[in-house]
Amino acid sequence: MAFEVESLRKILESIPDDNEREEAYRILYGKKCGEIAFPESIHELAKKSSFELKGYIFTAAPEELRPPRITRIGAFQNQIVLPTWDPISKQKDALFKKMTEACHLAGACGVNILCLQEAWTMPFAFCTRERLPWTEFAENAETGASTLMLRELALKHNMVIISPILERDDREVIWNTAVVISNKGQYIGKHRKNHIPRTGDFNESTYYMEGDTGHPVFETEFGKIAINICYGRHHPLNWLMFGLNGAEIVFNPSATVGSLSEPIWPIEARNAAIASSYFAVAINRVGTETFPNEFTSGDGKKAHSDFGHFYGSSYVAGPDGSRTPGLSRTKDGLLVTEVDLNLNRQTKDKWLFQMTGRYPMYAAKLTEATKPGYQPEVIKEDGK
Amino acid sequence: MAFEVESLRKILESIPDDNEREEAYRILYGKKCGEIAFPESIHELAKKSSFELKGYIFTAAPEELRPPRITRIGAFQNQIVLPTWDPISKQKDALFKKMTEACHLAGACGVNILCLQEAWTMPFAFCTRERLPWTEFAENAETGASTLMLRELALKHNMVIISPILERDDREVIWNTAVVISNKGQYIGKHRKNHIPRTGDFNESTYYMEGDTGHPVFETEFGKIAINICYGRHHPLNWLMFGLNGAEIVFNPSATVGSLSEPIWPIEARNAAIASSYFAVAINRVGTETFPNEFTSGDGKKAHSDFGHFYGSSYVAGPDGSRTPGLSRTKDGLLVTEVDLNLNRQTKDKWLFQMTGRYPMYAAKLTEATKPGYQPEVIKEDGK
């Protein structure tokens, strides 16, 4: 693996002047989050699994008529465990074991809603364009092994779990799907990825089509949540619809590599949190995955067998424009973020983006603009 | 004035490790822009007016059937010149003089399209809620003094100029408007601010209503341009519509202060450039403006007579996720950015955001979601 720096935050710590360093943090991260002080026993638990553990706090102003609505969000990022050429069942077992440890750690940290990374049960093999053996990782959303395992862990830890997997439905159609499991251990429902990439080594359109489940918001005991899976983060309308349906926290489980997307990673989920006045949780996998057969992706690169570096850097962005620092670029980790969901409405009342949004105008304009034969509004210099 | 750091970029320069500093730049700014080497005579010209001058270059890959489409974009940020209690005509004259110098400098730098800051002819008095004397700064968009002056400068320098002013129309209605003047010195048209803020000291809804000019794109000799005025940058649909109408460069002339918006300033215009695959040019005014009468803004702050610090930091973001460093947080300045507009279509072909955008689905959904009585898509746990 090429040299990879640990995190942007670590680099910023080396700014020598105290005032300048604090000012850089303010400009880059907004209002400073508090930090959760976990007991030493929990740090030990994290260390046993070699998981980085970070905890941050977003506060809101007290209100007279509403009590605070405190929720602890967990975001877990990880590398795969075994080589991609090992038997499928062994690879799955190893990932199931790691995710069990992640759930136990999240439970010990008091996490209320935990989201795992995109397609967590498998390597991100969608670069290869080979169907077998990779589609063997696909499971039924409601009755598959990962859902059954996580239902138990959700019940045990009284924790909502979002489980992004490769789904095979009853008609043998494959989907990129997030399963939502309640803190009572019940399957609540699922959401299928709305936007499918065909860029770089992300040859996912070979595996699954655009999702057909709309923009559902899942009403849980700990808040209204939605999932914008991976490439959907590039589409502001996707983020917007989850907001219009009432989402208070939108998770963005992803798998993306440094050469393609790293400079835009801090921008998109955060912009969505600002524009829709909700919390956005960006989760990216970690490490470099190598596959048995070489592949190319029509981008002029030589045939290769690795996907490049998944750079982690998972973070939470608040409605007020502030954000947590990112997790490591290189290590497995759990990011615990305690939020007061009252901050969403307080931010709406401060900025009034929803009130000033002129949505009916845009609904009409977008309807016109997407009809064949639409004439764009173009103004030319007189006489031209 | 409170202590204000010069710029984030200056702070980052103090990171001691060379590799780490470069890696911080890569994560924060994306692919490194080249720098324009202006002759010493031009630096002297800038210095004479106490203008910071920076020049950056975005390149694109060569194509076989299209020549490069090189355009030099100018973004000018500035403080007001005289105190706000001086005679209106003197204040205007001083600003007209500064803007003349800015145009001469931009012309000398080979700028093809220059955009000035929001309401550049006046202090940003919309905090005060007093109509007089501030509405005396308003002008007719087509025949006002600022348009007449800039038409001459545009012709002289063969330069398109975007001139954001306070407009008074023939019915005596006030608007926040950007006038577009061609490089032949002709008035091409105007655009009125689509979204009006009511937040912090931005009490602009006392002065003008939401714009009625849609989302026009102005076809100039140097590219198709549009203007998203100030608070419109918080609205992803505003950015989107300019893109759907074919904009290649969208300017965001703004006036915004540190305490309210600084951490979100680097996010929104850049997110728009990424999502719509065009160049976005974010321009903010500079300095602290103090007004004769105290004012309050319903945010619990004591009556005060200044607007806080306008933090400059103007920048250009490319479709590929890269951006220039920002201009100074404290000084007048001209940012010259040479771009190859071919990068827009190349980025579209790489990322396919337009192809994967599913706009007709969103047009239908947005139409539904904005009807009274819309039932959001909410999924609850069984039995609840």
Short mmCIF file of N, CA and C in Angstrom, two decimals, chain B residues 271-359:
data_model
loop_
_atom_site.label_atom_id
_atom_site.label_comp_id
_atom_site.label_asym_id
_atom_site.label_seq_id
_atom_site.Cartn_x
_atom_site.Cartn_y
_atom_site.Cartn_z
N ASN B 271 -20.13 22.85 -3.80
CA ASN B 271 -21.03 21.72 -4.00
C ASN B 271 -21.82 21.88 -5.30
N ALA B 272 -22.24 23.13 -5.57
CA ALA B 272 -22.99 23.39 -6.80
C ALA B 272 -22.14 23.11 -8.04
N ALA B 273 -20.88 23.54 -8.00
CA ALA B 273 -19.99 23.30 -9.14
C ALA B 273 -19.86 21.80 -9.39
N ILE B 274 -19.75 21.04 -8.32
CA ILE B 274 -19.63 19.58 -8.45
C ILE B 274 -20.93 18.98 -8.99
N ALA B 275 -22.04 19.35 -8.37
CA ALA B 275 -23.32 18.70 -8.70
C ALA B 275 -23.77 19.03 -10.12
N SER B 276 -23.51 20.27 -10.58
CA SER B 276 -23.98 20.67 -11.90
C SER B 276 -22.87 20.67 -12.95
N SER B 277 -21.67 20.28 -12.57
CA SER B 277 -20.54 20.22 -13.52
C SER B 277 -20.32 21.53 -14.25
N TYR B 278 -20.26 22.63 -13.49
CA TYR B 278 -19.89 23.91 -14.08
C TYR B 278 -18.92 24.62 -13.13
N PHE B 279 -18.43 25.78 -13.54
CA PHE B 279 -17.60 26.58 -12.64
C PHE B 279 -18.49 27.47 -11.79
N ALA B 280 -18.19 27.57 -10.51
CA ALA B 280 -18.92 28.47 -9.62
C ALA B 280 -17.93 29.48 -9.05
N VAL B 281 -18.35 30.73 -9.02
CA VAL B 281 -17.48 31.82 -8.61
C VAL B 281 -18.12 32.53 -7.41
N ALA B 282 -17.54 32.32 -6.24
CA ALA B 282 -18.11 32.86 -5.00
C ALA B 282 -17.38 34.15 -4.64
N ILE B 283 -18.13 35.24 -4.51
CA ILE B 283 -17.55 36.56 -4.26
C ILE B 283 -18.21 37.16 -3.02
N ASN B 284 -17.40 37.58 -2.07
CA ASN B 284 -17.93 38.17 -0.85
C ASN B 284 -17.27 39.52 -0.57
N ARG B 285 -18.02 40.44 -0.02
CA ARG B 285 -17.40 41.75 0.27
C ARG B 285 -16.48 41.67 1.46
N VAL B 286 -15.84 42.78 1.79
CA VAL B 286 -14.78 42.81 2.79
C VAL B 286 -15.04 43.94 3.78
N GLY B 287 -14.65 43.73 5.02
CA GLY B 287 -14.62 44.82 5.99
C GLY B 287 -15.85 44.90 6.87
N THR B 288 -15.82 45.83 7.79
CA THR B 288 -16.92 46.03 8.73
C THR B 288 -17.56 47.37 8.42
N GLU B 289 -18.87 47.38 8.23
CA GLU B 289 -19.59 48.61 7.88
C GLU B 289 -20.41 49.08 9.07
N THR B 290 -20.25 50.35 9.41
CA THR B 290 -20.94 50.91 10.56
C THR B 290 -21.97 51.92 10.09
N PHE B 291 -23.14 51.91 10.71
CA PHE B 291 -24.25 52.76 10.24
C PHE B 291 -24.61 53.81 11.28
N PRO B 292 -25.24 54.89 10.83
CA PRO B 292 -25.50 56.02 11.74
C PRO B 292 -26.44 55.64 12.89
N ASN B 293 -27.48 54.87 12.60
CA ASN B 293 -28.45 54.52 13.64
C ASN B 293 -28.28 53.07 14.09
N GLU B 294 -28.45 52.86 15.39
CA GLU B 294 -28.41 51.49 15.90
C GLU B 294 -29.57 50.68 15.35
N PHE B 295 -29.41 49.37 15.32
CA PHE B 295 -30.50 48.49 14.90
C PHE B 295 -30.41 47.17 15.67
N THR B 296 -31.56 46.48 15.71
CA THR B 296 -31.61 45.14 16.28
C THR B 296 -32.23 44.22 15.23
N SER B 297 -32.08 42.91 15.44
CA SER B 297 -32.57 41.98 14.42
C SER B 297 -33.33 40.81 15.02
N GLY B 298 -33.89 41.02 16.19
CA GLY B 298 -34.72 39.95 16.76
C GLY B 298 -33.95 38.69 17.08
N ASP B 299 -32.65 38.82 17.32
CA ASP B 299 -31.87 37.63 17.65
C ASP B 299 -31.25 37.74 19.04
N GLY B 300 -31.81 38.64 19.86
CA GLY B 300 -31.36 38.73 21.24
C GLY B 300 -30.10 39.55 21.42
N LYS B 301 -29.49 39.98 20.31
CA LYS B 301 -28.27 40.77 20.46
C LYS B 301 -28.63 42.21 20.82
N LYS B 302 -27.77 42.84 21.59
CA LYS B 302 -27.93 44.25 21.94
C LYS B 302 -27.97 45.11 20.67
N ALA B 303 -28.65 46.24 20.77
CA ALA B 303 -28.65 47.18 19.64
C ALA B 303 -27.19 47.48 19.27
N HIS B 304 -26.93 47.52 17.98
CA HIS B 304 -25.56 47.75 17.52
C HIS B 304 -25.62 48.51 16.21
N SER B 305 -24.49 49.02 15.79
CA SER B 305 -24.51 49.82 14.57
C SER B 305 -23.57 49.27 13.49
N ASP B 306 -23.00 48.09 13.71
CA ASP B 306 -22.16 47.51 12.65
C ASP B 306 -22.67 46.13 12.27
N PHE B 307 -22.27 45.72 11.08
CA PHE B 307 -22.80 44.49 10.49
C PHE B 307 -21.90 43.30 10.78
N GLY B 308 -20.85 43.46 11.54
CA GLY B 308 -19.89 42.36 11.69
C GLY B 308 -18.94 42.35 10.50
N HIS B 309 -18.06 41.36 10.50
CA HIS B 309 -16.97 41.36 9.52
C HIS B 309 -17.35 40.60 8.25
N PHE B 310 -17.43 41.32 7.12
CA PHE B 310 -17.51 40.65 5.81
C PHE B 310 -16.13 40.07 5.51
N TYR B 311 -16.07 38.75 5.33
CA TYR B 311 -14.77 38.08 5.36
C TYR B 311 -14.15 37.78 4.00
N GLY B 312 -14.62 38.44 2.95
CA GLY B 312 -13.98 38.23 1.64
C GLY B 312 -13.91 36.76 1.29
N SER B 313 -12.67 36.25 1.09
CA SER B 313 -12.45 34.81 0.84
C SER B 313 -13.07 34.33 -0.47
N SER B 314 -13.15 35.23 -1.44
CA SER B 314 -13.70 34.86 -2.75
C SER B 314 -12.88 33.73 -3.37
N TYR B 315 -13.57 32.84 -4.07
CA TYR B 315 -12.86 31.70 -4.69
C TYR B 315 -13.63 31.20 -5.90
N VAL B 316 -12.94 30.38 -6.69
CA VAL B 316 -13.57 29.72 -7.84
C VAL B 316 -13.49 28.22 -7.63
N ALA B 317 -14.61 27.54 -7.85
CA ALA B 317 -14.66 26.08 -7.75
C ALA B 317 -14.91 25.49 -9.13
N GLY B 318 -14.19 24.42 -9.43
CA GLY B 318 -14.33 23.77 -10.73
C GLY B 318 -15.30 22.60 -10.69
N PRO B 319 -15.73 22.15 -11.86
CA PRO B 319 -16.66 21.02 -11.93
C PRO B 319 -16.06 19.74 -11.39
N ASP B 320 -14.73 19.65 -11.40
CA ASP B 320 -14.04 18.41 -10.99
C ASP B 320 -13.78 18.37 -9.49
N GLY B 321 -14.35 19.30 -8.73
CA GLY B 321 -14.20 19.26 -7.28
C GLY B 321 -12.99 20.02 -6.78
N SER B 322 -12.17 20.54 -7.68
CA SER B 322 -11.04 21.33 -7.22
C SER B 322 -11.45 22.79 -7.08
N ARG B 323 -10.65 23.56 -6.39
CA ARG B 323 -10.96 24.97 -6.19
C ARG B 323 -9.67 25.77 -6.03
N THR B 324 -9.78 27.07 -6.23
CA THR B 324 -8.65 27.96 -5.95
C THR B 324 -8.61 28.22 -4.44
N PRO B 325 -7.47 28.62 -3.91
CA PRO B 325 -7.48 29.19 -2.57
C PRO B 325 -8.36 30.45 -2.56
N GLY B 326 -8.75 30.90 -1.40
CA GLY B 326 -9.56 32.10 -1.30
C GLY B 326 -8.71 33.36 -1.31
N LEU B 327 -9.28 34.44 -1.75
CA LEU B 327 -8.64 35.75 -1.56
C LEU B 327 -8.60 36.06 -0.05
N SER B 328 -7.99 37.16 0.27
CA SER B 328 -7.85 37.61 1.65
C SER B 328 -9.19 37.72 2.36
N ARG B 329 -9.18 37.54 3.67
CA ARG B 329 -10.37 37.77 4.50
C ARG B 329 -10.54 39.25 4.83
N THR B 330 -9.54 40.07 4.53
CA THR B 330 -9.54 41.44 5.04
C THR B 330 -9.25 42.52 4.00
N LYS B 331 -8.84 42.14 2.79
CA LYS B 331 -8.38 43.15 1.83
C LYS B 331 -9.19 43.12 0.54
N ASP B 332 -9.27 44.26 -0.12
CA ASP B 332 -9.77 44.31 -1.49
C ASP B 332 -8.93 43.39 -2.35
N GLY B 333 -9.54 42.80 -3.37
CA GLY B 333 -8.73 41.94 -4.21
C GLY B 333 -9.42 41.52 -5.49
N LEU B 334 -8.58 41.19 -6.46
CA LEU B 334 -9.05 40.65 -7.73
C LEU B 334 -8.52 39.23 -7.87
N LEU B 335 -9.43 38.31 -8.08
CA LEU B 335 -9.08 36.91 -8.32
C LEU B 335 -9.28 36.63 -9.81
N VAL B 336 -8.20 36.33 -10.50
CA VAL B 336 -8.28 36.02 -11.92
C VAL B 336 -8.12 34.52 -12.09
N THR B 337 -9.06 33.89 -12.74
CA THR B 337 -9.00 32.45 -12.89
C THR B 337 -9.19 32.09 -14.36
N GLU B 338 -8.16 31.49 -14.92
CA GLU B 338 -8.25 31.06 -16.32
C GLU B 338 -8.78 29.64 -16.34
N VAL B 339 -9.87 29.44 -17.06
CA VAL B 339 -10.47 28.10 -17.10
C VAL B 339 -10.61 27.66 -18.55
N ASP B 340 -10.55 26.36 -18.74
CA ASP B 340 -10.91 25.78 -20.04
C ASP B 340 -12.31 25.21 -19.86
N LEU B 341 -13.29 25.84 -20.50
CA LEU B 341 -14.68 25.43 -20.30
C LEU B 341 -14.94 24.00 -20.77
N ASN B 342 -14.02 23.45 -21.55
CA ASN B 342 -14.18 22.04 -21.95
C ASN B 342 -14.19 21.10 -20.75
N LEU B 343 -13.63 21.58 -19.63
CA LEU B 343 -13.60 20.74 -18.44
C LEU B 343 -15.01 20.37 -17.97
N ASN B 344 -15.98 21.25 -18.23
CA ASN B 344 -17.35 20.95 -17.81
C ASN B 344 -17.86 19.67 -18.46
N ARG B 345 -17.82 19.62 -19.78
CA ARG B 345 -18.37 18.45 -20.47
C ARG B 345 -17.52 17.22 -20.18
N GLN B 346 -16.21 17.41 -20.07
CA GLN B 346 -15.35 16.27 -19.73
C GLN B 346 -15.73 15.69 -18.37
N THR B 347 -16.06 16.58 -17.42
CA THR B 347 -16.45 16.11 -16.10
C THR B 347 -17.82 15.43 -16.16
N LYS B 348 -18.73 15.98 -16.95
CA LYS B 348 -20.04 15.32 -17.12
C LYS B 348 -19.85 13.92 -17.66
N ASP B 349 -18.97 13.79 -18.67
CA ASP B 349 -18.76 12.47 -19.27
C ASP B 349 -18.07 11.52 -18.31
N LYS B 350 -17.30 12.06 -17.37
CA LYS B 350 -16.63 11.21 -16.40
C LYS B 350 -17.59 10.74 -15.30
N TRP B 351 -18.32 11.68 -14.71
CA TRP B 351 -19.14 11.37 -13.53
C TRP B 351 -20.59 10.99 -13.87
N LEU B 352 -21.10 11.50 -14.99
CA LEU B 352 -22.47 11.17 -15.45
C LEU B 352 -23.57 11.60 -14.49
N PHE B 353 -23.37 12.70 -13.77
CA PHE B 353 -24.41 13.14 -12.83
C PHE B 353 -25.70 13.50 -13.56
N GLN B 354 -25.56 14.10 -14.75
CA GLN B 354 -26.76 14.52 -15.47
C GLN B 354 -27.51 13.28 -15.98
N MET B 355 -26.75 12.31 -16.45
CA MET B 355 -27.38 11.10 -17.00
C MET B 355 -28.06 10.27 -15.91
N THR B 356 -27.48 10.28 -14.72
CA THR B 356 -28.00 9.45 -13.62
C THR B 356 -28.92 10.24 -12.69
N GLY B 357 -29.28 11.44 -13.07
CA GLY B 357 -29.98 12.34 -12.16
C GLY B 357 -31.45 12.04 -11.94
N ARG B 358 -32.08 11.25 -12.81
CA ARG B 358 -33.50 10.87 -12.66
C ARG B 358 -34.39 12.10 -12.45
N TYR B 359 -34.17 13.14 -13.25
CA TYR B 359 -34.90 14.40 -13.04
C TYR B 359 -36.42 14.26 -13.20
#
